[in-house]
CSV table of C-alpha atoms in Angstrom, one decimal:
chain,number,residue,atom,x,y,z
A,1,MET,CA,171.8,118.3,63.5
A,2,LYS,CA,170.7,116.5,60.7
A,3,ARG,CA,173.0,113.8,62.4
A,4,SER,CA,171.2,113.4,65.6
A,5,LEU,CA,167.8,113.1,63.7
A,6,ALA,CA,169.4,109.9,61.3
A,7,LEU,CA,170.4,109.0,64.7
A,8,ALA,CA,167.0,109.1,66.6
A,9,MET,CA,165.5,107.2,63.3
A,10,LEU,CA,167.7,104.7,63.5
A,11,LEU,CA,167.2,103.9,67.1
A,12,VAL,CA,163.9,104.0,66.6
A,13,MET,CA,164.4,101.5,64.4
A,14,SER,CA,166.9,99.2,66.1
A,15,LEU,CA,163.6,98.9,68.6
A,16,ALA,CA,161.6,96.2,65.6
A,17,PRO,CA,161.7,93.0,67.9
A,18,SER,CA,164.4,90.6,67.4
A,19,ALA,CA,163.4,86.9,65.9
A,20,ARG,CA,165.7,85.6,68.9
A,21,ALA,CA,165.0,85.9,72.6
A,22,ALA,CA,167.0,88.3,75.1
A,23,ASN,CA,169.1,87.2,77.6
A,24,GLU,CA,170.9,88.5,80.1
A,25,ALA,CA,174.3,89.7,78.6
A,26,ASP,CA,172.0,91.7,75.6
A,27,TYR,CA,170.2,93.3,78.6
A,28,LYS,CA,173.4,94.2,80.5
A,29,ALA,CA,174.4,95.7,77.4
A,30,ALA,CA,171.5,97.7,76.8
A,31,TYR,CA,171.5,99.1,79.9
A,32,ALA,CA,175.1,100.1,80.0
A,33,ALA,CA,174.1,102.3,76.6
A,34,ALA,CA,171.0,103.4,78.3
A,35,GLU,CA,173.0,104.1,81.3
A,36,ALA,CA,176.0,106.5,79.1
A,37,ALA,CA,173.1,108.2,78.1
A,38,SER,CA,171.0,109.4,81.1
A,39,LYS,CA,173.9,110.0,83.1
A,40,GLU,CA,175.1,112.3,80.2
A,41,ALA,CA,171.2,114.1,80.2
A,42,ALA,CA,171.9,114.4,84.1
A,43,GLY,CA,174.6,116.2,83.2
A,44,MET,CA,173.3,118.6,81.0
A,45,ARG,CA,171.2,119.5,83.5
A,46,ASN,CA,168.0,117.8,81.2
A,47,GLN,CA,167.2,114.5,82.6
A,48,TRP,CA,163.7,113.8,81.5
A,49,THR,CA,161.9,111.5,84.6
A,50,VAL,CA,160.5,109.2,81.9
A,51,THR,CA,164.2,107.9,81.0
A,52,VAL,CA,164.7,107.1,85.0
A,53,SER,CA,161.3,105.1,84.8
A,54,ALA,CA,162.5,103.5,81.8
A,55,LEU,CA,166.0,102.8,83.6
A,56,ALA,CA,163.5,101.8,86.7
A,57,ALA,CA,161.4,99.0,84.6
A,58,ALA,CA,164.6,97.6,83.1
A,59,LYS,CA,166.2,96.7,86.2
A,60,LYS,CA,163.3,95.6,87.2
A,61,ALA,CA,162.2,93.0,84.5
A,62,ALA,CA,165.9,92.1,84.5
A,63,ASP,CA,165.7,91.0,88.4
A,64,GLY,CA,162.7,88.8,87.2
A,65,GLY,CA,164.4,87.4,84.9
A,66,ASP,CA,162.3,89.0,81.8
A,67,PHE,CA,165.3,89.8,79.7
A,68,ASP,CA,162.8,90.4,76.4
A,69,ARG,CA,161.2,92.9,78.3
A,70,ALA,CA,164.3,94.3,80.6
A,71,VAL,CA,166.2,94.8,77.0
A,72,ALA,CA,162.8,96.5,75.2
A,73,ALA,CA,162.6,99.0,78.4
A,74,ALA,CA,166.8,99.5,78.7
A,75,ARG,CA,166.3,100.4,74.6
A,76,GLU,CA,163.7,102.8,75.4
A,77,ALA,CA,166.1,104.5,78.4
A,78,GLU,CA,168.7,104.8,75.4
A,79,VAL,CA,166.1,106.7,73.0
A,80,LEU,CA,164.8,108.9,75.5
A,81,ALA,CA,167.4,109.7,76.9
A,82,LYS,CA,169.2,111.1,74.1
A,83,ALA,CA,166.2,112.6,73.1
A,84,SER,CA,167.4,114.8,76.3
A,85,ILE,CA,170.6,114.9,74.6
A,86,PHE,CA,169.8,116.2,71.9
A,87,GLN,CA,167.1,118.9,73.6
A,88,ALA,CA,169.5,120.2,75.5
A,89,THR,CA,171.7,120.8,73.0
A,90,SER,CA,169.2,122.7,70.5
A,91,GLU,CA,168.2,124.9,73.5
A,92,LYS,CA,171.4,126.5,73.5
A,93,GLU,CA,170.5,128.9,70.9
A,94,ALA,CA,167.0,128.4,70.5
A,95,TRP,CA,165.6,129.5,73.7
A,96,LYS,CA,166.3,132.1,72.5
A,97,ALA,CA,163.3,132.4,69.7
A,98,MET,CA,161.2,132.1,72.9
A,99,GLU,CA,162.4,135.7,74.1
A,100,ILE,CA,160.0,138.2,74.8
A,101,ARG,CA,162.3,141.0,73.0
B,1,MET,CA,152.0,98.6,72.5
B,2,LYS,CA,153.4,101.3,74.9
B,3,GLN,CA,157.0,101.1,74.3
B,4,ARG,CA,156.3,101.9,70.4
B,5,ALA,CA,153.8,105.5,71.6
B,6,THR,CA,156.6,106.6,73.2
B,7,VAL,CA,159.5,106.0,71.2
B,8,LEU,CA,157.5,107.7,68.3
B,9,LEU,CA,156.8,110.4,70.4
B,10,GLY,CA,160.1,110.8,71.1
B,11,SER,CA,161.2,110.8,67.7
B,12,ALA,CA,158.7,113.6,66.8
B,13,PHE,CA,160.2,115.3,69.7
B,14,VAL,CA,163.3,115.5,67.7
B,15,ALA,CA,162.3,116.0,64.7
B,16,LEU,CA,159.9,119.1,65.6
B,17,ALA,CA,163.2,120.6,67.9
B,18,ALA,CA,165.3,120.2,64.9
B,19,LEU,CA,162.8,122.3,63.0
B,20,ALA,CA,162.2,124.9,66.1
B,21,PHE,CA,166.8,125.1,66.0
B,22,ALA,CA,166.6,125.6,62.1
B,23,ALA,CA,164.2,128.4,63.1
B,24,THR,CA,166.3,130.3,65.6
B,25,ARG,CA,169.6,130.5,63.7
B,26,VAL,CA,168.7,133.9,62.6
B,27,ILE,CA,168.1,135.8,65.7
B,28,ALA,CA,172.2,137.8,66.3
B,29,ALA,CA,173.2,137.8,69.7
B,30,ASP,CA,173.0,140.5,71.6
B,31,LYS,CA,173.5,142.3,74.7
B,32,VAL,CA,172.4,141.2,78.2
B,33,ASP,CA,169.8,144.8,78.6
B,34,PRO,CA,167.4,143.8,81.5
B,35,VAL,CA,166.1,147.4,81.6
B,36,ALA,CA,165.0,147.2,78.4
B,37,ASP,CA,163.8,143.2,78.6
B,38,ALA,CA,161.6,144.1,81.7
B,39,LYS,CA,160.0,146.8,80.3
B,40,ALA,CA,159.3,144.4,76.6
B,41,PHE,CA,157.9,142.1,79.4
B,42,GLN,CA,155.3,144.1,81.3
B,43,ASN,CA,154.2,145.9,78.1
B,44,PHE,CA,154.0,142.2,76.5
B,45,PHE,CA,151.1,141.5,79.1
B,46,PHE,CA,149.9,145.0,79.8
B,47,GLN,CA,148.9,145.0,76.0
B,48,LYS,CA,147.8,141.0,75.9
B,49,PHE,CA,145.2,141.4,79.1
B,50,PRO,CA,145.1,145.2,78.7
B,51,ASN,CA,141.8,144.5,81.1
B,52,VAL,CA,143.8,143.3,84.0
B,53,LYS,CA,145.1,146.3,86.4
B,54,HIS,CA,148.9,146.2,86.5
B,55,GLU,CA,149.1,146.0,89.7
B,56,ASP,CA,146.4,142.8,90.1
B,57,PHE,CA,148.9,140.8,88.1
B,58,VAL,CA,150.7,139.5,91.0
B,59,ASN,CA,147.5,138.0,92.0
B,60,GLY,CA,148.3,134.8,89.8
B,61,PRO,CA,145.5,132.8,88.4
B,62,TYR,CA,142.9,135.1,90.0
B,63,SER,CA,143.8,138.7,87.9
B,64,MET,CA,142.8,136.0,84.7
B,65,ASN,CA,139.3,135.6,85.5
B,66,GLU,CA,136.5,137.6,87.2
B,67,ASP,CA,134.3,134.6,88.4
B,68,MET,CA,137.8,133.8,90.3
B,69,LYS,CA,139.1,136.6,91.8
B,70,ARG,CA,135.8,136.9,93.1
B,71,GLN,CA,135.6,133.6,95.1
B,72,TRP,CA,138.9,134.9,96.0
B,73,GLN,CA,137.9,137.8,97.7
B,74,GLU,CA,135.1,136.1,99.3
B,75,LYS,CA,137.8,133.7,100.8
B,76,GLU,CA,140.8,136.9,101.6
B,77,GLU,CA,137.6,137.1,104.6
B,78,PHE,CA,139.0,134.1,106.0
B,79,PRO,CA,142.6,133.4,104.7
B,80,PRO,CA,143.8,129.6,104.5
B,81,TYR,CA,147.0,131.2,105.1
B,82,GLU,CA,146.4,132.4,108.7
B,83,PHE,CA,147.5,129.3,109.8
B,84,ALA,CA,150.6,129.3,108.5
B,85,LEU,CA,150.6,133.8,109.0
B,86,ASP,CA,150.4,132.8,112.7
B,87,ALA,CA,153.2,130.2,112.6
B,88,GLY,CA,155.3,132.5,111.0
B,89,LYS,CA,155.4,135.2,113.2
B,90,GLU,CA,155.9,133.3,116.3
B,91,MET,CA,158.8,131.0,114.4
B,92,PHE,CA,160.2,134.6,113.6
B,93,SER,CA,160.1,136.2,117.2
B,94,THR,CA,161.5,133.3,119.6
B,95,PRO,CA,164.9,133.4,120.2
B,96,PHE,CA,167.5,131.0,118.6
B,97,LYS,CA,168.9,128.5,120.9
B,98,ASN,CA,171.8,131.4,121.4
B,99,GLY,CA,169.6,133.6,122.1
B,100,LYS,CA,169.8,135.7,118.7
B,101,THR,CA,167.0,135.9,116.5
B,102,TYR,CA,165.9,136.2,112.6
B,103,ALA,CA,165.8,139.9,113.1
B,104,ASP,CA,169.7,139.8,114.0
B,105,CYS,CA,170.2,137.9,110.3
B,106,PHE,CA,168.3,140.9,108.1
B,107,PRO,CA,168.2,144.6,107.7
B,108,ASN,CA,165.5,146.5,109.5
B,109,GLY,CA,165.1,143.1,111.5
B,110,GLY,CA,163.6,141.4,108.3
B,111,ILE,CA,160.3,143.5,108.4
B,112,GLY,CA,159.0,144.9,105.0
B,113,ILE,CA,161.7,144.2,103.4
B,114,ARG,CA,160.8,140.8,101.1
B,115,GLN,CA,160.6,144.0,98.2
B,116,ASN,CA,164.8,143.5,97.5
B,117,TYR,CA,164.7,139.2,97.6
B,118,PRO,CA,166.0,137.9,95.5
B,119,TYR,CA,169.9,139.9,95.4
B,120,PHE,CA,172.6,139.5,93.6
B,121,ASP,CA,175.5,139.1,96.9
B,122,GLU,CA,178.7,140.4,95.2
B,123,LYS,CA,181.4,138.4,98.1
B,124,GLU,CA,179.9,135.6,97.1
B,125,GLY,CA,178.8,135.9,93.3
B,126,LYS,CA,176.0,134.7,92.9
B,127,VAL,CA,172.3,135.7,94.0
B,128,VAL,CA,170.7,135.2,97.4
B,129,THR,CA,166.9,133.7,97.8
B,130,LEU,CA,165.0,134.8,100.8
B,131,GLU,CA,164.5,130.9,101.5
B,132,LEU,CA,168.8,130.7,101.2
B,133,ALA,CA,169.0,133.8,103.5
B,134,LEU,CA,166.9,132.6,106.3
B,135,ASN,CA,168.7,129.3,106.0
B,136,ARG,CA,172.0,130.6,106.3
B,137,CYS,CA,170.8,133.1,108.9
B,138,ARG,CA,169.8,129.4,111.2
B,139,GLU,CA,172.8,127.9,110.3
B,140,ALA,CA,174.9,130.8,111.5
B,141,ASN,CA,172.8,130.6,114.6
B,142,GLY,CA,173.8,126.8,115.1
B,143,GLU,CA,170.7,125.7,113.9
B,144,ALA,CA,169.7,123.7,111.5
B,145,PRO,CA,168.5,124.4,107.7
B,146,TYR,CA,164.4,123.8,107.2
B,147,SER,CA,163.2,122.4,104.1
B,148,TYR,CA,163.2,124.4,101.0
B,149,VAL,CA,159.8,122.2,100.3
B,150,LYS,CA,158.0,121.9,102.9
B,151,ASP,CA,155.8,124.1,106.1
B,152,GLU,CA,158.6,125.8,108.4
B,153,MET,CA,160.1,127.5,105.1
B,154,ALA,CA,156.5,128.5,103.8
B,155,SER,CA,155.9,129.6,107.3
B,156,LEU,CA,158.7,132.2,107.7
B,157,THR,CA,158.3,133.5,104.3
B,158,ALA,CA,154.9,133.6,104.5
B,159,TYR,CA,154.8,136.0,107.7
B,160,MET,CA,157.8,138.0,106.1
B,161,ALA,CA,155.5,138.6,102.7
B,162,TYR,CA,153.4,140.1,104.5
B,163,THR,CA,154.7,142.3,106.3
B,164,SER,CA,156.1,143.3,102.6
B,165,ARG,CA,152.6,143.7,101.5
B,166,GLY,CA,151.7,146.0,98.9
B,167,LYS,CA,156.0,147.4,99.1
B,168,PRO,CA,156.6,147.5,95.0
B,169,MET,CA,159.6,144.6,94.2
B,170,ASP,CA,162.1,146.4,94.3
B,171,ILE,CA,165.2,144.1,92.7
B,172,LYS,CA,169.0,145.9,91.8
B,173,ILE,CA,171.2,143.8,89.7
B,174,PRO,CA,175.2,145.5,90.5
B,175,ASP,CA,177.3,147.1,88.6
B,176,ASP,CA,179.1,143.6,88.4
B,177,PRO,CA,179.8,141.5,85.6
B,178,ARG,CA,178.6,138.3,87.2
B,179,ALA,CA,175.2,139.9,88.3
B,180,LEU,CA,174.2,140.2,84.7
B,181,ALA,CA,175.2,137.0,84.0
B,182,ALA,CA,173.3,135.3,86.7
B,183,TYR,CA,170.0,136.8,85.6
B,184,GLU,CA,171.1,136.1,82.0
B,185,ASN,CA,171.2,132.7,82.9
B,186,GLY,CA,167.9,133.0,84.7
B,187,LYS,CA,166.1,134.2,81.5
B,188,ARG,CA,167.8,131.5,79.9
B,189,TYR,CA,166.5,128.4,82.0
B,190,PHE,CA,163.3,130.3,81.8
B,191,TYR,CA,163.1,130.2,77.9
B,192,THR,CA,164.5,126.9,77.2
B,193,ARG,CA,162.1,124.1,76.7
B,194,ARG,CA,162.9,120.3,78.9
B,195,GLY,CA,161.3,117.7,79.8
B,196,GLN,CA,159.9,115.1,77.4
B,197,MET,CA,156.9,117.8,76.5
B,198,ASN,CA,159.4,119.8,75.4
B,199,PHE,CA,157.8,123.1,77.0
B,200,SER,CA,159.9,125.5,78.6
B,201,CYS,CA,158.3,127.6,81.8
B,202,ALA,CA,157.2,130.8,79.0
B,203,SER,CA,155.2,128.0,76.8
B,204,CYS,CA,153.0,127.8,80.0
B,205,HIS,CA,153.1,131.2,81.9
B,206,VAL,CA,154.3,133.7,78.5
B,207,GLN,CA,152.1,131.6,75.6
B,208,SER,CA,149.2,130.3,77.2
B,209,PRO,CA,148.3,132.7,80.7
B,210,GLY,CA,144.3,132.5,81.6
B,211,GLU,CA,144.5,129.3,79.6
B,212,ARG,CA,143.4,125.4,81.8
B,213,ILE,CA,145.3,122.9,82.0
B,214,ARG,CA,143.7,120.0,84.1
B,215,ALA,CA,141.8,121.7,86.7
B,216,GLU,CA,144.4,124.6,87.0
B,217,THR,CA,144.6,128.6,85.7
B,218,LEU,CA,147.7,129.2,84.6
B,219,ALA,CA,148.8,132.1,85.9
B,220,PRO,CA,151.1,135.2,83.8
B,221,ALA,CA,154.9,134.6,84.1
B,222,LEU,CA,154.5,138.9,85.0
B,223,GLY,CA,154.3,139.2,88.9
B,224,ILE,CA,154.1,135.2,89.3
B,225,LEU,CA,156.8,135.6,92.6
B,226,ASN,CA,154.9,138.6,94.2
B,227,ALA,CA,152.6,136.2,95.5
B,228,MET,CA,154.6,133.6,97.6
B,229,PRO,CA,154.5,131.3,99.3
B,230,ILE,CA,151.1,130.1,98.4
B,231,TYR,CA,148.7,128.6,100.2
B,232,ARG,CA,147.3,125.5,98.0
B,233,SER,CA,143.6,123.6,97.9
B,234,GLU,CA,145.9,120.6,96.0
B,235,TRP,CA,148.6,120.4,98.4
B,236,SER,CA,146.4,121.2,101.7
B,237,GLY,CA,148.8,123.4,102.5
B,238,MET,CA,151.4,126.0,101.8
B,239,GLY,CA,154.0,125.6,99.6
B,240,THR,CA,157.3,127.7,98.9
B,241,THR,CA,159.5,129.0,95.8
B,242,SER,CA,161.6,126.1,95.9
B,243,ARG,CA,158.4,123.9,96.1
B,244,ARG,CA,156.7,125.2,93.1
B,245,PHE,CA,159.2,125.2,90.5
B,246,VAL,CA,160.2,121.7,91.4
B,247,THR,CA,156.5,121.1,91.1
B,248,CYS,CA,156.6,122.5,87.3
B,249,ASN,CA,159.4,120.8,86.1
B,250,SER,CA,157.8,117.6,87.1
B,251,GLN,CA,154.4,118.3,85.4
B,252,THR,CA,157.0,119.2,81.4
B,253,ARG,CA,158.1,115.2,82.4
B,254,ALA,CA,161.8,116.9,83.6
B,255,VAL,CA,163.2,115.7,86.6
B,256,PRO,CA,163.6,118.5,88.9
B,257,LEU,CA,166.9,120.2,89.8
B,258,GLU,CA,167.2,120.7,93.5
B,259,PRO,CA,166.1,123.5,95.3
B,260,GLN,CA,168.7,126.6,95.8
B,261,SER,CA,170.5,125.0,92.6
B,262,ASP,CA,171.9,127.8,91.0
B,263,GLU,CA,169.5,127.7,88.5
B,264,TYR,CA,166.7,128.2,90.3
B,265,ARG,CA,168.4,131.4,91.8
B,266,ASP,CA,169.0,132.1,88.7
B,267,VAL,CA,165.0,132.1,87.6
B,268,GLU,CA,163.7,133.8,90.7
B,269,TYR,CA,166.5,136.7,89.6
B,270,PHE,CA,165.4,137.4,86.8
B,271,LEU,CA,161.5,137.3,87.2
B,272,SER,CA,161.9,138.8,90.1
B,273,TYR,CA,163.5,142.1,88.5
B,274,VAL,CA,161.4,141.7,85.5
B,275,ALA,CA,158.2,142.2,88.1
B,276,ASN,CA,160.1,145.2,89.8
B,277,GLY,CA,157.9,148.2,90.7
B,278,LEU,CA,154.9,145.8,91.0
B,279,PRO,CA,153.8,145.0,94.8
B,280,ILE,CA,154.1,141.9,96.8
B,281,SER,CA,151.2,140.5,98.3
B,282,GLY,CA,152.1,137.3,99.5
B,283,PRO,CA,150.8,134.8,100.9
B,284,GLY,CA,148.8,133.9,98.7
B,285,ALA,CA,145.7,131.4,98.5
B,286,ARG,CA,144.8,129.6,95.4
B,287,PRO,CA,142.2,127.0,94.9
């Protein structure tokens, strides 16, 4: 659990804009990572709508040749997907705290 | 800029969830006891809203607010679901191409039985909702199934609810470990947080009934399915139980499940079971 938190922080930091402009390869790598995470979330039956829209935005930007924007959106999608995976994992037990007893 | 904000939100959520997780570790897993659950569930609402008559909980947001209740009672003189009701009655009595009707698929010819749905089918080993049973009836008679979120299904279930008005919800959990597991899965689904907003069904319908969210007053979870299907002005039409679940999931920025997925069937089973004893009031009309 602590590890996921650190992971989320790292991801946030990795979103800091880099000095050089992104290219297609950067986009493909970022998109593949985001897609893998979002598939995992969907497999846990916990996809977020915002992950789906960020992935779509990434694709659209890349199609228009704007790889800076495409990479940013793909990374955003990855962070969101990872947060949803974390949510689904912790809720496996945490839901019991909400139960009316 | 917008991206930063989203990401911050994402990580704030993760931190919060971590806290919540740590806090719940202490609760021991104990065995599933639906009878005790239902009692506790009903008592929670009866105590939280001591002025609401027990049988009024089935009227959703109207049970929470006197002004709204008055508006609703005026509306009931010319109910907006009347059109669906007439259509449903007509559909119900019109034979399929093979000459059979819906009445042939249901106990008591489908009249006055809404309170027994969903039920646990021991042959299939799963929960069967009324919407599902209706489509299975169609398919068994060579007809194409209806969409679970559109008007035809809403009309059929509206008619079946109407013939059952006032009958107390009467959901059984047979002595079958799979039935108990389905019930427990429904309960888990109901209390599980999901979506970017990190809300469970209970966040809105247990913790905040009577409160307003955007222009709407939240219905209490107790008896929340007794009025289904419902007419909503916002939809300018009728909505099935499936449609409502999908809409509620989307509101928390969770991707909805497929209508009649196992989770939706099970959560319907759970919510109906804990409403046992409260009258069927469907079809309903909402502002």
